[in-house]
PDB file of C-alpha atoms in Angstrom:
ATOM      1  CA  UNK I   1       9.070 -11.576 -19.146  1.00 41.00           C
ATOM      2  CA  UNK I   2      10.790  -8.425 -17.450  1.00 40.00           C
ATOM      3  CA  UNK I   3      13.623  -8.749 -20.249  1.00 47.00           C
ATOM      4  CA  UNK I   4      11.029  -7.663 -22.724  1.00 47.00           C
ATOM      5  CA  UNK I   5      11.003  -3.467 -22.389  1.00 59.00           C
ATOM      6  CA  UNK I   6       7.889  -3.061 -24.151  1.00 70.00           C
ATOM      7  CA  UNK I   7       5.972  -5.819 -21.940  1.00 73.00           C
ATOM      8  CA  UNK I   8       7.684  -3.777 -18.883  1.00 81.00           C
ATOM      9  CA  UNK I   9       6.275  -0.222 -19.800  1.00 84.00           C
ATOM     10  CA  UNK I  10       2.726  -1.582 -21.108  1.00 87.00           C
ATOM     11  CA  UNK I  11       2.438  -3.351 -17.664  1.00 90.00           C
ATOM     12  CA  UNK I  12       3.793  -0.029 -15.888  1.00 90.00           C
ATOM     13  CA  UNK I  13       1.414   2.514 -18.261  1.00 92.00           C
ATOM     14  CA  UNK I  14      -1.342  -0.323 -17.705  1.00 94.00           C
ATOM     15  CA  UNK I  15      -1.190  -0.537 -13.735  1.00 93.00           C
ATOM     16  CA  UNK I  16      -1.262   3.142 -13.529  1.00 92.00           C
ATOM     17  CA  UNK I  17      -4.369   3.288 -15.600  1.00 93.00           C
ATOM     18  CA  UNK I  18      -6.051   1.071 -13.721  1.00 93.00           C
ATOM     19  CA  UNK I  19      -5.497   2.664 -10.737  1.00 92.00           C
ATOM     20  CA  UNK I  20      -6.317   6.141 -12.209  1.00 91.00           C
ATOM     21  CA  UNK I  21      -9.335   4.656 -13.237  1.00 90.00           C
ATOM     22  CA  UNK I  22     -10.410   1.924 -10.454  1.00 87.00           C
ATOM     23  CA  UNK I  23      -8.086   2.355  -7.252  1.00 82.00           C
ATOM     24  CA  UNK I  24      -8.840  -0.261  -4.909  1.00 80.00           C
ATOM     25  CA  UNK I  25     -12.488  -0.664  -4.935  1.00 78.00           C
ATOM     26  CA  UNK I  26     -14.459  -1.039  -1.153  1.00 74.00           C
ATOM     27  CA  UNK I  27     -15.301  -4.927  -1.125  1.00 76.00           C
ATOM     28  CA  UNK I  28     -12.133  -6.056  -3.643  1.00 83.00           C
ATOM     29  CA  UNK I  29      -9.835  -8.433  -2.350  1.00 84.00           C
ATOM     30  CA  UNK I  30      -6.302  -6.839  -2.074  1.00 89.00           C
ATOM     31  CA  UNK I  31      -2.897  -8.124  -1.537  1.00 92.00           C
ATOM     32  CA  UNK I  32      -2.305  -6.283   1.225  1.00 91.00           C
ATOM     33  CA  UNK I  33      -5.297  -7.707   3.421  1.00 92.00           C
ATOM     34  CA  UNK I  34      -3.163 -10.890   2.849  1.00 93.00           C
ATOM     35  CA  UNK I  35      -0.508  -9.427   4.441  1.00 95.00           C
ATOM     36  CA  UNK I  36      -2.582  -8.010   7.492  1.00 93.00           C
ATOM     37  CA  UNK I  37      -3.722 -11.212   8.065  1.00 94.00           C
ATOM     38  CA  UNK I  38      -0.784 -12.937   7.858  1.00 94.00           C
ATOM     39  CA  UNK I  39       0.719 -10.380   9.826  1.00 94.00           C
ATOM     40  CA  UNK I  40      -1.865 -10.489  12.899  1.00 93.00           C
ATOM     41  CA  UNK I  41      -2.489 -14.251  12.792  1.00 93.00           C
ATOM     42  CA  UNK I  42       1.690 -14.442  13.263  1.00 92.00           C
ATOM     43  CA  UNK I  43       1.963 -11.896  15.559  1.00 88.00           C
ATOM     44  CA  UNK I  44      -0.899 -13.759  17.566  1.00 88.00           C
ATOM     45  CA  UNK I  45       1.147 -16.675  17.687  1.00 88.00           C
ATOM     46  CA  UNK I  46       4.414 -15.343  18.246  1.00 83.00           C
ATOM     47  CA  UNK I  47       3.462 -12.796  21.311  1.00 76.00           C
ATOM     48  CA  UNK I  48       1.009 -15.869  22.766  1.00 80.00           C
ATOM     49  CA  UNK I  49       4.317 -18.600  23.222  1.00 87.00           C
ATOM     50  CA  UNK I  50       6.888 -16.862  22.438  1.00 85.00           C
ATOM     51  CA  UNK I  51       7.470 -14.046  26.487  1.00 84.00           C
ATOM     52  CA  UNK I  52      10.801 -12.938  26.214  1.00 88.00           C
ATOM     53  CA  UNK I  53      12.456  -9.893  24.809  1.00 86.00           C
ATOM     54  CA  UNK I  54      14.680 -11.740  23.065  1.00 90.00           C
ATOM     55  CA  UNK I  55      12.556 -14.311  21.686  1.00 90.00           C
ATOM     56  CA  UNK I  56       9.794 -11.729  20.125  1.00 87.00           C
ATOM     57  CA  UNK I  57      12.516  -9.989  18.716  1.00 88.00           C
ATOM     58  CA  UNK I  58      13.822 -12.836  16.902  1.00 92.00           C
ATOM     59  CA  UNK I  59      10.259 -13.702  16.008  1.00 90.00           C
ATOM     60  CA  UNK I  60       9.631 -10.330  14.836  1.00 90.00           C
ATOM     61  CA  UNK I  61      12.905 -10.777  12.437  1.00 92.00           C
ATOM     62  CA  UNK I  62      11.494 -14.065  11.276  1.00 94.00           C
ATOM     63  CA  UNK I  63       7.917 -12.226  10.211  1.00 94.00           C
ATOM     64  CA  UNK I  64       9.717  -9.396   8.682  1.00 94.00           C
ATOM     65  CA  UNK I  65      12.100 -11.463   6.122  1.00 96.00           C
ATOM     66  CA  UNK I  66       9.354 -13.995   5.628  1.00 96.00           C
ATOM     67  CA  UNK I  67       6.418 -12.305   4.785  1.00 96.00           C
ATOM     68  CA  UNK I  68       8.892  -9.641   2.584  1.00 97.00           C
ATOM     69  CA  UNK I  69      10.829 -12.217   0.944  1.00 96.00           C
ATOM     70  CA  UNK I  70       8.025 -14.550   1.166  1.00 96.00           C
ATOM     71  CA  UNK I  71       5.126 -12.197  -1.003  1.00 97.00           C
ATOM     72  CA  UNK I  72       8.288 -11.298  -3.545  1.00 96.00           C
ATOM     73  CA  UNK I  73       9.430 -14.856  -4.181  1.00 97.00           C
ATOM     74  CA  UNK I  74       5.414 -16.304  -4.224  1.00 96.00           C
ATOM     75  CA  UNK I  75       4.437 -13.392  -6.576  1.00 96.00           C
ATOM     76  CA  UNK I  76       7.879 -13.998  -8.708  1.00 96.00           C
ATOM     77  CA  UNK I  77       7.089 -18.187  -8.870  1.00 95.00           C
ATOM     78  CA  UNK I  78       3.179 -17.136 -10.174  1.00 94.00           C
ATOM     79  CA  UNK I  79       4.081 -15.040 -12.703  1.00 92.00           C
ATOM     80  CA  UNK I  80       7.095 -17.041 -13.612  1.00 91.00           C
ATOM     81  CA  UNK I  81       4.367 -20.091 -13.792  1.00 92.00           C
ATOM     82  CA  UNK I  82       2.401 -18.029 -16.428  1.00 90.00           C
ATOM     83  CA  UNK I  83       4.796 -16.491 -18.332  1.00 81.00           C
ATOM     84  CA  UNK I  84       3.772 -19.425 -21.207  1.00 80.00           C
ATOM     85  CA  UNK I  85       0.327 -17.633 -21.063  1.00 84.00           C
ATOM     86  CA  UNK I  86       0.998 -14.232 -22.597  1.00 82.00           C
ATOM     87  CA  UNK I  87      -2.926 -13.479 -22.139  1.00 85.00           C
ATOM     88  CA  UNK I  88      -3.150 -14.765 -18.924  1.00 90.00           C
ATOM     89  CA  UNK I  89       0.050 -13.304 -17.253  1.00 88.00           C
ATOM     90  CA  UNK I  90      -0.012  -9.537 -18.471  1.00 90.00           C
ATOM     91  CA  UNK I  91      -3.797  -9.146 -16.667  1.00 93.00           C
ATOM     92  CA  UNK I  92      -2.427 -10.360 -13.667  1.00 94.00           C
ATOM     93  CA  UNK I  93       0.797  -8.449 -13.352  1.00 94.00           C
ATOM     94  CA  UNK I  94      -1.148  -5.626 -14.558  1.00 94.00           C
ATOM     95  CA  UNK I  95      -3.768  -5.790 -11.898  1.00 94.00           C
ATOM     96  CA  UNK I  96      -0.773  -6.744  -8.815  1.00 95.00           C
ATOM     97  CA  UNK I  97       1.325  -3.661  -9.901  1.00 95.00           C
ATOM     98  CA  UNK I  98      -1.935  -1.486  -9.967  1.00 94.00           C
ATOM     99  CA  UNK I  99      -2.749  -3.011  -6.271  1.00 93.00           C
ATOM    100  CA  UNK I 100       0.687  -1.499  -5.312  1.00 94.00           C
ATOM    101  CA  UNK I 101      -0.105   1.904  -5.928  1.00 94.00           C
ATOM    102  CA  UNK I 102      -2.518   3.877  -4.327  1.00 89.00           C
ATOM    103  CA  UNK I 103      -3.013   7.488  -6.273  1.00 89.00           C
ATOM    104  CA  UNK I 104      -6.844   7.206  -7.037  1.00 90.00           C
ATOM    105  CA  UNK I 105      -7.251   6.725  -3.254  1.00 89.00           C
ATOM    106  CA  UNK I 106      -5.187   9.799  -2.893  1.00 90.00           C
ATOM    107  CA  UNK I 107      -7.327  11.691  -4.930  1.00 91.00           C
ATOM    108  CA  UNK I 108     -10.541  10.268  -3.719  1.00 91.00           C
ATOM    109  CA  UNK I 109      -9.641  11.255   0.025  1.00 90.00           C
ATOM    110  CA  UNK I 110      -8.445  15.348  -0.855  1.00 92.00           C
ATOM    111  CA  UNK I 111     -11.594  15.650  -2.727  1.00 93.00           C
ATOM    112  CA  UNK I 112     -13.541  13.828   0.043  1.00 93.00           C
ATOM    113  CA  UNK I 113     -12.137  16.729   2.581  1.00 93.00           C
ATOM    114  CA  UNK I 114     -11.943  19.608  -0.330  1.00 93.00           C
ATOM    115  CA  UNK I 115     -16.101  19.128  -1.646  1.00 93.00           C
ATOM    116  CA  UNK I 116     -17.580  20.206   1.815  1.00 91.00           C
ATOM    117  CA  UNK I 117     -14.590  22.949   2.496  1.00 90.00           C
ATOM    118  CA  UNK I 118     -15.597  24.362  -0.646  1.00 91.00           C
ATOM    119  CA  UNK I 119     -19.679  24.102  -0.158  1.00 91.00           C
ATOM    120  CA  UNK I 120     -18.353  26.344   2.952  1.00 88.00           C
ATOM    121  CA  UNK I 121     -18.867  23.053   5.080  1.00 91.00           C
ATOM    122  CA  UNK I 122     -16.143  23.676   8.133  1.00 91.00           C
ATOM    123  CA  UNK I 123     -17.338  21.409  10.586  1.00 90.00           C
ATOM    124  CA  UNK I 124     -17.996  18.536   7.513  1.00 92.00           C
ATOM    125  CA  UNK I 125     -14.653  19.420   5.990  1.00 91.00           C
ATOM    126  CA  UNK I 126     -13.290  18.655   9.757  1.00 92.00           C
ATOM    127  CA  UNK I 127     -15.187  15.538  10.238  1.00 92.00           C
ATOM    128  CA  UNK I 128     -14.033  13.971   6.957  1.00 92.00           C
ATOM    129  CA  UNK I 129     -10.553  14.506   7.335  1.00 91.00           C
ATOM    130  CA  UNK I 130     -10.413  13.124  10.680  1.00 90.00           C
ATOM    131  CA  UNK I 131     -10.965   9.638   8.959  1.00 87.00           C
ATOM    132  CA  UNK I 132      -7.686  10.740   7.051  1.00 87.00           C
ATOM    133  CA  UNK I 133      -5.425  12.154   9.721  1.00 85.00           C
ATOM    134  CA  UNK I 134      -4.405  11.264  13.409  1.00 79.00           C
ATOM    135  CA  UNK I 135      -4.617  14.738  14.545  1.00 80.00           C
ATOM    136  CA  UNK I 136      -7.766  16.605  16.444  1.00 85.00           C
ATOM    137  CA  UNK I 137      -9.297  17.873  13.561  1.00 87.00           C
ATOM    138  CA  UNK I 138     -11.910  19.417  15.758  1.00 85.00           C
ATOM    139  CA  UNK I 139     -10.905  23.460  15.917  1.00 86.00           C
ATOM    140  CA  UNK I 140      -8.795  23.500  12.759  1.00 89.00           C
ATOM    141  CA  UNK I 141      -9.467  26.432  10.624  1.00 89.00           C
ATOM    142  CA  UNK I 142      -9.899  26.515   6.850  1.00 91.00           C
ATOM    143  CA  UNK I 143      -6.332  27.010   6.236  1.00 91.00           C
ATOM    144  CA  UNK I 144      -5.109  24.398   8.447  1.00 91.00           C
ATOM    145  CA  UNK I 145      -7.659  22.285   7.128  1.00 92.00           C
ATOM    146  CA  UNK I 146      -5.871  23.015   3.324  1.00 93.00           C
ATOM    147  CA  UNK I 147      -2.328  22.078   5.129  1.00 93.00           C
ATOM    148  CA  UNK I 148      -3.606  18.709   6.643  1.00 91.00           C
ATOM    149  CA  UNK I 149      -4.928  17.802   3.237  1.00 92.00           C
ATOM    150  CA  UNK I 150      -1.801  18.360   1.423  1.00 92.00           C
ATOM    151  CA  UNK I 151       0.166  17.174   3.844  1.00 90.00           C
ATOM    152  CA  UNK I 152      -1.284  13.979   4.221  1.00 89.00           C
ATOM    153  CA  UNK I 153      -1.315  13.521   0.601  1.00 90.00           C
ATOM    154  CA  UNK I 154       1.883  14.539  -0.168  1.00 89.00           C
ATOM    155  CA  UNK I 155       3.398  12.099   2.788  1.00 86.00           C
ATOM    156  CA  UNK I 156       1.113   9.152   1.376  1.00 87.00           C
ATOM    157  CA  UNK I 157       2.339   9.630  -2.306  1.00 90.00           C
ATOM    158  CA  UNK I 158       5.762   8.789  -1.392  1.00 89.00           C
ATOM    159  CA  UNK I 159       4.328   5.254   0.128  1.00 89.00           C
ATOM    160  CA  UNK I 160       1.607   4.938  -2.444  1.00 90.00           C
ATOM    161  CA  UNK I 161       2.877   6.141  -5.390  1.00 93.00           C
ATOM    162  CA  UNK I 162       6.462   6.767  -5.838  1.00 94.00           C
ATOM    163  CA  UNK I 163       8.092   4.200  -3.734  1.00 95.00           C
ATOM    164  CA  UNK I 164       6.068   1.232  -5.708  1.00 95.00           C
ATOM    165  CA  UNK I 165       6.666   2.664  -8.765  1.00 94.00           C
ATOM    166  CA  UNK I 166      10.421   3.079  -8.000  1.00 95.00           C
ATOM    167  CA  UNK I 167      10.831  -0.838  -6.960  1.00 96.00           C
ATOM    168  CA  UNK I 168       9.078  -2.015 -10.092  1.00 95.00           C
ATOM    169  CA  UNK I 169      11.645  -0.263 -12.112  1.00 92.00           C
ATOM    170  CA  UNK I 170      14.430  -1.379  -9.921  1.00 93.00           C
ATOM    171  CA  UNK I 171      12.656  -5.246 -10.466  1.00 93.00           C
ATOM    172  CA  UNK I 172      12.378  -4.454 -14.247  1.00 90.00           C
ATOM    173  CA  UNK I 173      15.837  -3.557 -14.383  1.00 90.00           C
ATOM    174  CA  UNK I 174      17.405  -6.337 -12.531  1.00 90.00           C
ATOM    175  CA  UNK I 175      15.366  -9.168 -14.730  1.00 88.00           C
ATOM    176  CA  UNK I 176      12.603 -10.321 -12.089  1.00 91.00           C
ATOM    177  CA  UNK I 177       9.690  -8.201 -13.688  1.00 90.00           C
ATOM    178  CA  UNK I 178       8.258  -5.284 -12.004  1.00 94.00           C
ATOM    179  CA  UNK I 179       5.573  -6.546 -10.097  1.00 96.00           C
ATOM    180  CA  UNK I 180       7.870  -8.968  -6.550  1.00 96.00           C
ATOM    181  CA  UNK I 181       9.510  -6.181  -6.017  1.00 97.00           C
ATOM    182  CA  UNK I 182       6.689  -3.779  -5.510  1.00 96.00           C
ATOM    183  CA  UNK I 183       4.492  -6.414  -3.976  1.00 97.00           C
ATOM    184  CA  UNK I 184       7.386  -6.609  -1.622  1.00 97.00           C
ATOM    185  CA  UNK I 185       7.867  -2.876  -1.130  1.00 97.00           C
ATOM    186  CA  UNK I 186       4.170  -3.330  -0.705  1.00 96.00           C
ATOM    187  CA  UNK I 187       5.205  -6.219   2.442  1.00 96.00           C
ATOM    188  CA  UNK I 188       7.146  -4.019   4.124  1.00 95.00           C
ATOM    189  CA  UNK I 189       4.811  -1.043   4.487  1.00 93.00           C
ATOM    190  CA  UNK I 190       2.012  -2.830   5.614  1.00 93.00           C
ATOM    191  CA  UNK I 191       3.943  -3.976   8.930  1.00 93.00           C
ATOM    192  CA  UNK I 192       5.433  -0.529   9.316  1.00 89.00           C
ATOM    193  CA  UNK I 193       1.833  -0.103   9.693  1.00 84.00           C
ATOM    194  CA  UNK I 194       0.779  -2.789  12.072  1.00 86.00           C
ATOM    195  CA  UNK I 195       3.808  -4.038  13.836  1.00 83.00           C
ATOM    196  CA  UNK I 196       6.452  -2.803  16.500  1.00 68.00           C
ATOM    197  CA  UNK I 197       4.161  -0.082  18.248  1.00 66.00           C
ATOM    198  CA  UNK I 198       4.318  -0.516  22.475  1.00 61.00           C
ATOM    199  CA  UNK I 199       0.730  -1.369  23.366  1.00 59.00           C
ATOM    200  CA  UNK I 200      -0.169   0.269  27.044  1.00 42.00           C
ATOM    201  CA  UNK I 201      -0.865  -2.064  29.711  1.00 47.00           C
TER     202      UNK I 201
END
């Protein structure tokens, strides 16, 4: 279906309002808790047989092409299994690609931190963004309160926003559809997130 441009931009203009719109509602199912638990149940496995160096590495390979290859190939085969269902498959490429990116949450978090910095709120404008940020939020003064904000927003948009959005055109352009190769962009990020950090004994 990717070799059709106008199916390509309607699912692209579609996922983006749908995001704008919903972002990833608390409670939703979401592709990348798939991942996480994929992720930890593997990584489980792999660290509880699996003792030297060597070995974890290689199993750490093994969880890093599989689950990346793995969600693009899985998400290619479904959508390549409805593409006979015109009414079935755009909804459910629209609502994958719209998992991928993340601007609403974006948006939701700076005004989260901004509303009780601009009530005059200090200490609440500190507490919030601590949920956001791995700093000590605990002495930071209003300005430095504005600079975590766009900081963290403007390093999350390149994760959330632009780098999905970049691999769905590169997928749209190379014939598989927009939607495996953001799912896998989508793959990758969450074990940047969860895997490969030294754990203190």
């Amino acid at each position: 279906m990717a070799d059709i441009p106008g199916l390509v931009i309607g699912v692209l203009l579609l996922a983006a309002v749908l995001d704008f719109l919903l972002g990833d509602p608390w409670g939703w199912p979401h592709p990348v808790q798939g991942m996480g638990t994929v992720i930890q149940g593997y990584s489980q496995v792999a660290l509880g047989r699996i003792k030297s160096p060597w070995g974890q590495r290689l199993a750490g390979i093994g969880l890093g092409l599989g689950l990346i290859g793995g969600t693009g190939l899985l998400s290619w085969g479904l959508l390549r299994q409805l593409g006979g269902y015109p009414w079935l498959a755009l909804p459910v490429q629209t609502v994958l690609l719209a998992s991928c990116f993340a601007g609403r949450s974006l948006r939701d978090a700076a005004k989260d931190v901004l509303g009780p910095l601009e009530a005059g709120d200090l200490p609440g404008a500190r507490q919030r963004l601590s949920l956001y940020v791995g700093r000590d939020t605990a002495d930071l003064d209003r300005p430095e309160v504005l600079r975590a904000v766009l900081e963290t927003v403007s390093e999350n948009a390149t994760d959330g926003v632009l780098a999905p959005l970049f691999f769905a055109l590169v997928g749209a352009i190379l014939g598989v559809g927009p939607v495996p190769l953001a799912l896998a962009y989508k793959a990758a990020s969450t074990l940047d997130s969860m895997v490969g950090y030294r754990e203190l004994p």
